[in-house]
Short mmCIF file of C-alpha atoms in Angstrom, two decimals:
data_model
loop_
_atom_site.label_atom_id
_atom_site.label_comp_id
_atom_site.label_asym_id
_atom_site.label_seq_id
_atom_site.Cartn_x
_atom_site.Cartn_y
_atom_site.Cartn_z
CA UNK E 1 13.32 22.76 8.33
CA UNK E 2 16.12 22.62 10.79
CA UNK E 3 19.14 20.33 9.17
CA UNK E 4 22.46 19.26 11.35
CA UNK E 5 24.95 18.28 9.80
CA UNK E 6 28.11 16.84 11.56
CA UNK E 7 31.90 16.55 9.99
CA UNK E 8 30.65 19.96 8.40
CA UNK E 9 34.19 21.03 7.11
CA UNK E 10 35.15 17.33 5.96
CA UNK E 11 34.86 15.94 2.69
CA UNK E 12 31.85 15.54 1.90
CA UNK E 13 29.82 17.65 4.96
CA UNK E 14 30.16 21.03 2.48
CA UNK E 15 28.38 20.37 0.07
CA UNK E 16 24.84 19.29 1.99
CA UNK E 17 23.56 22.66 1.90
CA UNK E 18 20.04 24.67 0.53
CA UNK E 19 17.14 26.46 1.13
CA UNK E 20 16.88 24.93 5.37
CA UNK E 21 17.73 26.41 8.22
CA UNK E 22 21.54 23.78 8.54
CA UNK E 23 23.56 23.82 11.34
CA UNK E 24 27.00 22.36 10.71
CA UNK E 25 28.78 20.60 13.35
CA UNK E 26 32.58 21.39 13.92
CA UNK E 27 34.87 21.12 16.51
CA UNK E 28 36.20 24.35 15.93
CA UNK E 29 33.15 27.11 14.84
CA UNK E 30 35.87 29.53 14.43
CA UNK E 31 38.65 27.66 12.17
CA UNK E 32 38.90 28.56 8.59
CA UNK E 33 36.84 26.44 6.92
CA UNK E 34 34.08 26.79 9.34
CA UNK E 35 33.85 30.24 8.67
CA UNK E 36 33.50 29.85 4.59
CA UNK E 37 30.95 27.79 5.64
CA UNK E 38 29.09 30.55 7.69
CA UNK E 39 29.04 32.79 4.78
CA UNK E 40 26.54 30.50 3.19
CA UNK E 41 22.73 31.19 3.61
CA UNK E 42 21.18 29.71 6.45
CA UNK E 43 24.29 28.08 7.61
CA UNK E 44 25.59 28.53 11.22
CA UNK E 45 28.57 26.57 12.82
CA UNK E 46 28.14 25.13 16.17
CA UNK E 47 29.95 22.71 18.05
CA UNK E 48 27.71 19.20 18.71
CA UNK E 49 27.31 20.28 22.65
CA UNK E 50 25.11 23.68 20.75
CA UNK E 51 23.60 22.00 17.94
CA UNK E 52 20.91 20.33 19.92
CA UNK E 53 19.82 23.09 22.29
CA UNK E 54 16.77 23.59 20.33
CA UNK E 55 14.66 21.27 17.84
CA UNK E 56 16.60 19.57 14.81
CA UNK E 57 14.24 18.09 12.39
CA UNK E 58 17.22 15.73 10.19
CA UNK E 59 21.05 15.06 10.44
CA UNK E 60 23.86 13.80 8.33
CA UNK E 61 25.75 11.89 10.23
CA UNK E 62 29.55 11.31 8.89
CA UNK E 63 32.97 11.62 11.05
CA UNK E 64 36.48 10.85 10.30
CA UNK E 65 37.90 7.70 10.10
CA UNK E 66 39.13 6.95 14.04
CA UNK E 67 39.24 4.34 15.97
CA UNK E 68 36.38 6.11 18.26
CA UNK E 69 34.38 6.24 15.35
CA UNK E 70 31.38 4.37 17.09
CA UNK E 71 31.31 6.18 20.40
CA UNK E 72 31.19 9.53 18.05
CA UNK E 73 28.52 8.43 16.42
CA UNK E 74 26.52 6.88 18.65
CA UNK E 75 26.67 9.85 20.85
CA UNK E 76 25.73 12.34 17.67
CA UNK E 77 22.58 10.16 17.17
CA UNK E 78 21.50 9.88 21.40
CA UNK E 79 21.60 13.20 21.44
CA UNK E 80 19.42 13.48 17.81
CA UNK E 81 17.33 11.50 19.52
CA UNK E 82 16.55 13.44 22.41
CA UNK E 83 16.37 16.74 20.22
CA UNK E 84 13.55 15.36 18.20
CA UNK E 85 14.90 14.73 14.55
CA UNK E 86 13.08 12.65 12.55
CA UNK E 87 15.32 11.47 9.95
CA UNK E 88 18.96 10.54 9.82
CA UNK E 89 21.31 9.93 6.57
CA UNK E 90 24.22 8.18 7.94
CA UNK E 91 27.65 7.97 5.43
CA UNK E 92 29.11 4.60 5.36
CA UNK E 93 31.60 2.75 3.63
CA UNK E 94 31.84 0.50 0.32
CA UNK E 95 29.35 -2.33 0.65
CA UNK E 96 31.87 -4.92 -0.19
CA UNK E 97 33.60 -4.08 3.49
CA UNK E 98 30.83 -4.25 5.56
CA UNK E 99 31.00 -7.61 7.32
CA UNK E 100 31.14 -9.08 10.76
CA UNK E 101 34.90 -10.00 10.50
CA UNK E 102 36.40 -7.48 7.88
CA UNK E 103 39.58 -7.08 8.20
CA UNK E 104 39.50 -3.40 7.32
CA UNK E 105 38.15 -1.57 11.02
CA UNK E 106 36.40 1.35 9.69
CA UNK E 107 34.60 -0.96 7.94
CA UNK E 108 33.34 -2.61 11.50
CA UNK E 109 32.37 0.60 12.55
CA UNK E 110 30.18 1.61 9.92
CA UNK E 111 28.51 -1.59 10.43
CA UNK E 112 28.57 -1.05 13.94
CA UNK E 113 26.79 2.21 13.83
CA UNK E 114 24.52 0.74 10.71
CA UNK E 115 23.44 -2.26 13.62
CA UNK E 116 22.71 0.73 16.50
CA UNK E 117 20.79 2.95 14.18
CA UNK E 118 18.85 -0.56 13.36
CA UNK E 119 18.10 -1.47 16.73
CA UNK E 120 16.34 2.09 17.46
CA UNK E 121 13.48 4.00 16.50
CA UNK E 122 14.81 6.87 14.29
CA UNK E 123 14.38 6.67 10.84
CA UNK E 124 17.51 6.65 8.58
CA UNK E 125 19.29 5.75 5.11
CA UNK E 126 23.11 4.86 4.91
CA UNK E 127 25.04 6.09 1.63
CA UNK E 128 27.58 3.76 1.18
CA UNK E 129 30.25 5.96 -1.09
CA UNK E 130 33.16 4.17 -2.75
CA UNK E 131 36.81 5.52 -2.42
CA UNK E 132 37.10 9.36 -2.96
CA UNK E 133 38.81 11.25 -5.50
CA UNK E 134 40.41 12.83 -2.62
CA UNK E 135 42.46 9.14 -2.02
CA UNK E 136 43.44 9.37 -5.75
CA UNK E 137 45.07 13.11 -5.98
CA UNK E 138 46.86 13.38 -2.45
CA UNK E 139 49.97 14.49 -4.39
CA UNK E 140 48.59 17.13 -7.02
CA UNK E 141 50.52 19.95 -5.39
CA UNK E 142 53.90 18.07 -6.23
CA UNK E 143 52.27 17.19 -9.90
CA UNK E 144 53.21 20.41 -11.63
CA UNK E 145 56.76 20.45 -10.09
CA UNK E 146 58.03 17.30 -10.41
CA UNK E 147 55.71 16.14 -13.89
CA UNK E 148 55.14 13.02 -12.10
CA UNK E 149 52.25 11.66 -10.19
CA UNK E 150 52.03 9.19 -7.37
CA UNK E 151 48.82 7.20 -6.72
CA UNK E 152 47.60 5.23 -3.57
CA UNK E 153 45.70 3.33 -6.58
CA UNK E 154 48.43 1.71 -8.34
CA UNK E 155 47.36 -1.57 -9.92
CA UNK E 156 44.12 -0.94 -9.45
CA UNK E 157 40.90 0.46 -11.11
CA UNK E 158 38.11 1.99 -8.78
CA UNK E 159 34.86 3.86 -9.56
CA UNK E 160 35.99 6.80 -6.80
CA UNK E 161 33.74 9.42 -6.75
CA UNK E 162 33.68 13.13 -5.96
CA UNK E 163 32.82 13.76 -2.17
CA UNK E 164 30.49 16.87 -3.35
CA UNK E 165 28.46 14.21 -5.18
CA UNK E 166 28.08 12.61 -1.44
CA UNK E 167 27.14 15.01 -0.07
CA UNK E 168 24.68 16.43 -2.48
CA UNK E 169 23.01 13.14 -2.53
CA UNK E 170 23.03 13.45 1.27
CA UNK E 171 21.34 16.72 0.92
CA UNK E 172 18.88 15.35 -1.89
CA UNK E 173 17.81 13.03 0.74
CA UNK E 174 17.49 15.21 3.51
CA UNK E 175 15.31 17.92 1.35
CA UNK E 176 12.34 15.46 0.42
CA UNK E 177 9.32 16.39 2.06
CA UNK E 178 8.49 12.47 2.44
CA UNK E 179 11.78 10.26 1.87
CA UNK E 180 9.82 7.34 3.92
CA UNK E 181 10.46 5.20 0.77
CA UNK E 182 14.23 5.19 1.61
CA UNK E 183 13.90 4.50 5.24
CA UNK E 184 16.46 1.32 6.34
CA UNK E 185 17.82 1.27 2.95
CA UNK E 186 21.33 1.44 2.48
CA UNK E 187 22.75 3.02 -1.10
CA UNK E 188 25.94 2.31 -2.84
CA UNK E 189 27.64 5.22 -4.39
CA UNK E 190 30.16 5.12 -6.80
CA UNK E 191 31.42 7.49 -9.38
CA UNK E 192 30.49 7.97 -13.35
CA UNK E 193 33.51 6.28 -14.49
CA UNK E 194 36.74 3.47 -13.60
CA UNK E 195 39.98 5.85 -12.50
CA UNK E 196 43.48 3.83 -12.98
CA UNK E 197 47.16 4.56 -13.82
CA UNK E 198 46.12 5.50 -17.16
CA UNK E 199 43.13 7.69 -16.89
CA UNK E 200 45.15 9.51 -14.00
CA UNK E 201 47.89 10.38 -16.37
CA UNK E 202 45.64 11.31 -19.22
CA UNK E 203 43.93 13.66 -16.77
CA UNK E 204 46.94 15.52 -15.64
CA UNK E 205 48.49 15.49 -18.74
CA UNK E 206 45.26 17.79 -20.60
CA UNK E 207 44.37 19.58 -17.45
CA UNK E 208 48.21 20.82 -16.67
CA UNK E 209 49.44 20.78 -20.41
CA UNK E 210 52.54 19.24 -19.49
CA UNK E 211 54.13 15.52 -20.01
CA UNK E 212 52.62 14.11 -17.03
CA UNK E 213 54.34 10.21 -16.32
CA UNK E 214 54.07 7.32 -12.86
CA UNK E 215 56.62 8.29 -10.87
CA UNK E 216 55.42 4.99 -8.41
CA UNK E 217 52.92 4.10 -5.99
CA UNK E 218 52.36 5.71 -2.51
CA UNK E 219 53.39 3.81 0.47
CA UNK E 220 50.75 3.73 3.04
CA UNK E 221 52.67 5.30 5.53
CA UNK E 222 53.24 8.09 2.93
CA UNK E 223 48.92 8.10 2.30
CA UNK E 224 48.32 8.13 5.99
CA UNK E 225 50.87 11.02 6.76
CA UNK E 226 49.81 12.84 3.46
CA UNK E 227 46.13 12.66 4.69
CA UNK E 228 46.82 13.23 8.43
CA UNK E 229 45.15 10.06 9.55
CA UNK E 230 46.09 9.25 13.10
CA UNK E 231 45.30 5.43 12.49
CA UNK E 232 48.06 2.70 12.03
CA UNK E 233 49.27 3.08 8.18
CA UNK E 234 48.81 -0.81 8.03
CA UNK E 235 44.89 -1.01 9.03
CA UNK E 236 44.80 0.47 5.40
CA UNK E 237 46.25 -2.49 3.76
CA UNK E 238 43.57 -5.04 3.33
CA UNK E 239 41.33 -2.38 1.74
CA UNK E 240 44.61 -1.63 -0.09
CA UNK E 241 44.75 -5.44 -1.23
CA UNK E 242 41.06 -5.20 -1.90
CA UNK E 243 40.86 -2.18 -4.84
CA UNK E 244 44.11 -4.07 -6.33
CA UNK E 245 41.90 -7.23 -6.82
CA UNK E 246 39.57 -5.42 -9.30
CA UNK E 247 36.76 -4.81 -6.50
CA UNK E 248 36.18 -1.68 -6.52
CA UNK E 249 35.51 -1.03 -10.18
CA UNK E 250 31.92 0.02 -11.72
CA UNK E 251 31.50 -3.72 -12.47
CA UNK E 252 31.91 -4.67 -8.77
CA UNK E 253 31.13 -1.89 -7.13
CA UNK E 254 27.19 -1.49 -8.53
CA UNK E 255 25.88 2.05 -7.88
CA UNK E 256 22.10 1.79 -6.47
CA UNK E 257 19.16 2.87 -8.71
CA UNK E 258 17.32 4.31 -6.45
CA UNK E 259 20.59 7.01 -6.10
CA UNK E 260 21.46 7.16 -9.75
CA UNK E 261 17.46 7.93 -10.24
CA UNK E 262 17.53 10.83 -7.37
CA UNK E 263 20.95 12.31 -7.30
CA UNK E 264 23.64 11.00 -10.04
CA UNK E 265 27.43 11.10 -9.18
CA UNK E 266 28.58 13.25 -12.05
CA UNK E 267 31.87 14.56 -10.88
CA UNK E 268 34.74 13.37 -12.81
CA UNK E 269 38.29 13.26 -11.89
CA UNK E 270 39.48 15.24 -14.13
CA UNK E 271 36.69 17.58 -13.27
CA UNK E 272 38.07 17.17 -9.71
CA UNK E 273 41.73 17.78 -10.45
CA UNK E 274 40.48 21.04 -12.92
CA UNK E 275 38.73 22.53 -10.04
CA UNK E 276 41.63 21.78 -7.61
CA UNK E 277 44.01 23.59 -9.57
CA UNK E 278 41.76 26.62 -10.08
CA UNK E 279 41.72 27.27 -6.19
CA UNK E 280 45.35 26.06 -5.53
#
């Protein structure tokens, strides 16, 4: 089985890997991470104009968050469509978000793409993942320095999960010989536990062995710039506002059965934080 896989070197793209044949889709086949990726079995990095020059048989379909998002997309799955694949799992956003007239715009063009791979004739499932872990810990290098730790999730208590877990559910989708029973279904994903001020600290504190403390809450110029994001620091506000109202927590933010039954988040943060240490 021939598996594509595009935004191969972003969060979650890595980890939907296994015994197929997967090509993963990069803009750059020679960078860094794309070549870690090529020492995997069966994994070859091509750029999206190479990936379809001969039969494809599934794709994961997930890009960064741009304001092109849709045209990206939409282009990734005309040209799925011409190769022949048979199956697409499409990552989305928190199902809370997804409405005609959010406020938040990646939001609108999950949806967007959601409505296009509706309206056509390939089958597909959308994983709707909560926030990342990533969007928690985007100041664990200064951490160790400083003993302080600053979160984009002041206030607020959200069920983030691991993007490995994403993606292995991706790829748990992708390897069934007949996942008909999740075609046009559309999965929330969340992680195995709440995260807040308090379980961040406690986190840090065991995993670095040092008196951890808040040392205050990221600005969302300071998230956008930390991340690289080329998008307008304030389209991140209302989904800002949102995870501060208590919406994003395990209570409000239900993981799907069907998920939990066939791939379980497991990744904890301070599982997360332990491993990023180790490699940094």
């Amino acid at each position: 089985m021939r598996i594509a896989v595009t935004g191969a070197t972003g969060n979650t793209g890595a980890a939907v890997t296994g015994r197929h044949h997967v090509l993963a889709i990069t803009r750059d086949p020679q960078g860094k991470a794309a070549q870690q990726l090529a020492e995997l079995p069966g994994v070859v990095p091509v750029t999206l104009e190479d990936a379809f020059t001969e039969p494809v048989d599934r794709i994961y379909l997930a890009s960064a968050v741009t304001r092109d998002q849709f045209l990206v997309e939409t282009d990734v799955i005309i040209a799925a469509r011409k190769a022949g694949v048979e199956y697409i799992v499409k990552l989305s956003t928190v199902d809370a978000w997804m409405e005609v007239y959010s406020d938040i715009f990646y939001a609108r063009s999950h949806l967007a793409v959601e409505c296009f791979l509706e309206r056509g004739d390939i089958p597909f499932t959308c994983l709707r993942a909560n926030l990342f872990h990533t969007s928690v810990g985007i100041d664990l290098d200064a951490v160790p320095k400083t003993n302080q730790f600053r979160t984009f999730l002041h206030g607020a208590s959200v069920a983030t999960i691991d993007p490995d877990d994403v993606g292995r559910a991706a790829a748990a989708l992708l390897s069934l010989e007949d996942p008909s029973r999740h075609y046009s279904k559309k999965y929330m994903l969340t992680g195995p536990e709440d995260v807040n001020d308090q379980s961040i600290g406690e986190a840090l504190r065991e995993v670095l062995q040092a008196d951890v403390t808040f040392g205050g809450t990221l600005t969302v110029d300071e998230f956008t710039k930390a991340t690289g994001s080329p998008i307008n620091p304030k389209s991140l506000l209302p989904p800002i506002t949102f995870l501060r109202q208590g919406k994003g927590d395990r209570a409000h933010a239900v993981a799907s059965p069907e998920m939990l039954a066939l791939a379980p988040p497991k990744g904890t943060f301070k599982e997360f934080i332990t491993q990023y240490y180790a490699k940094n």
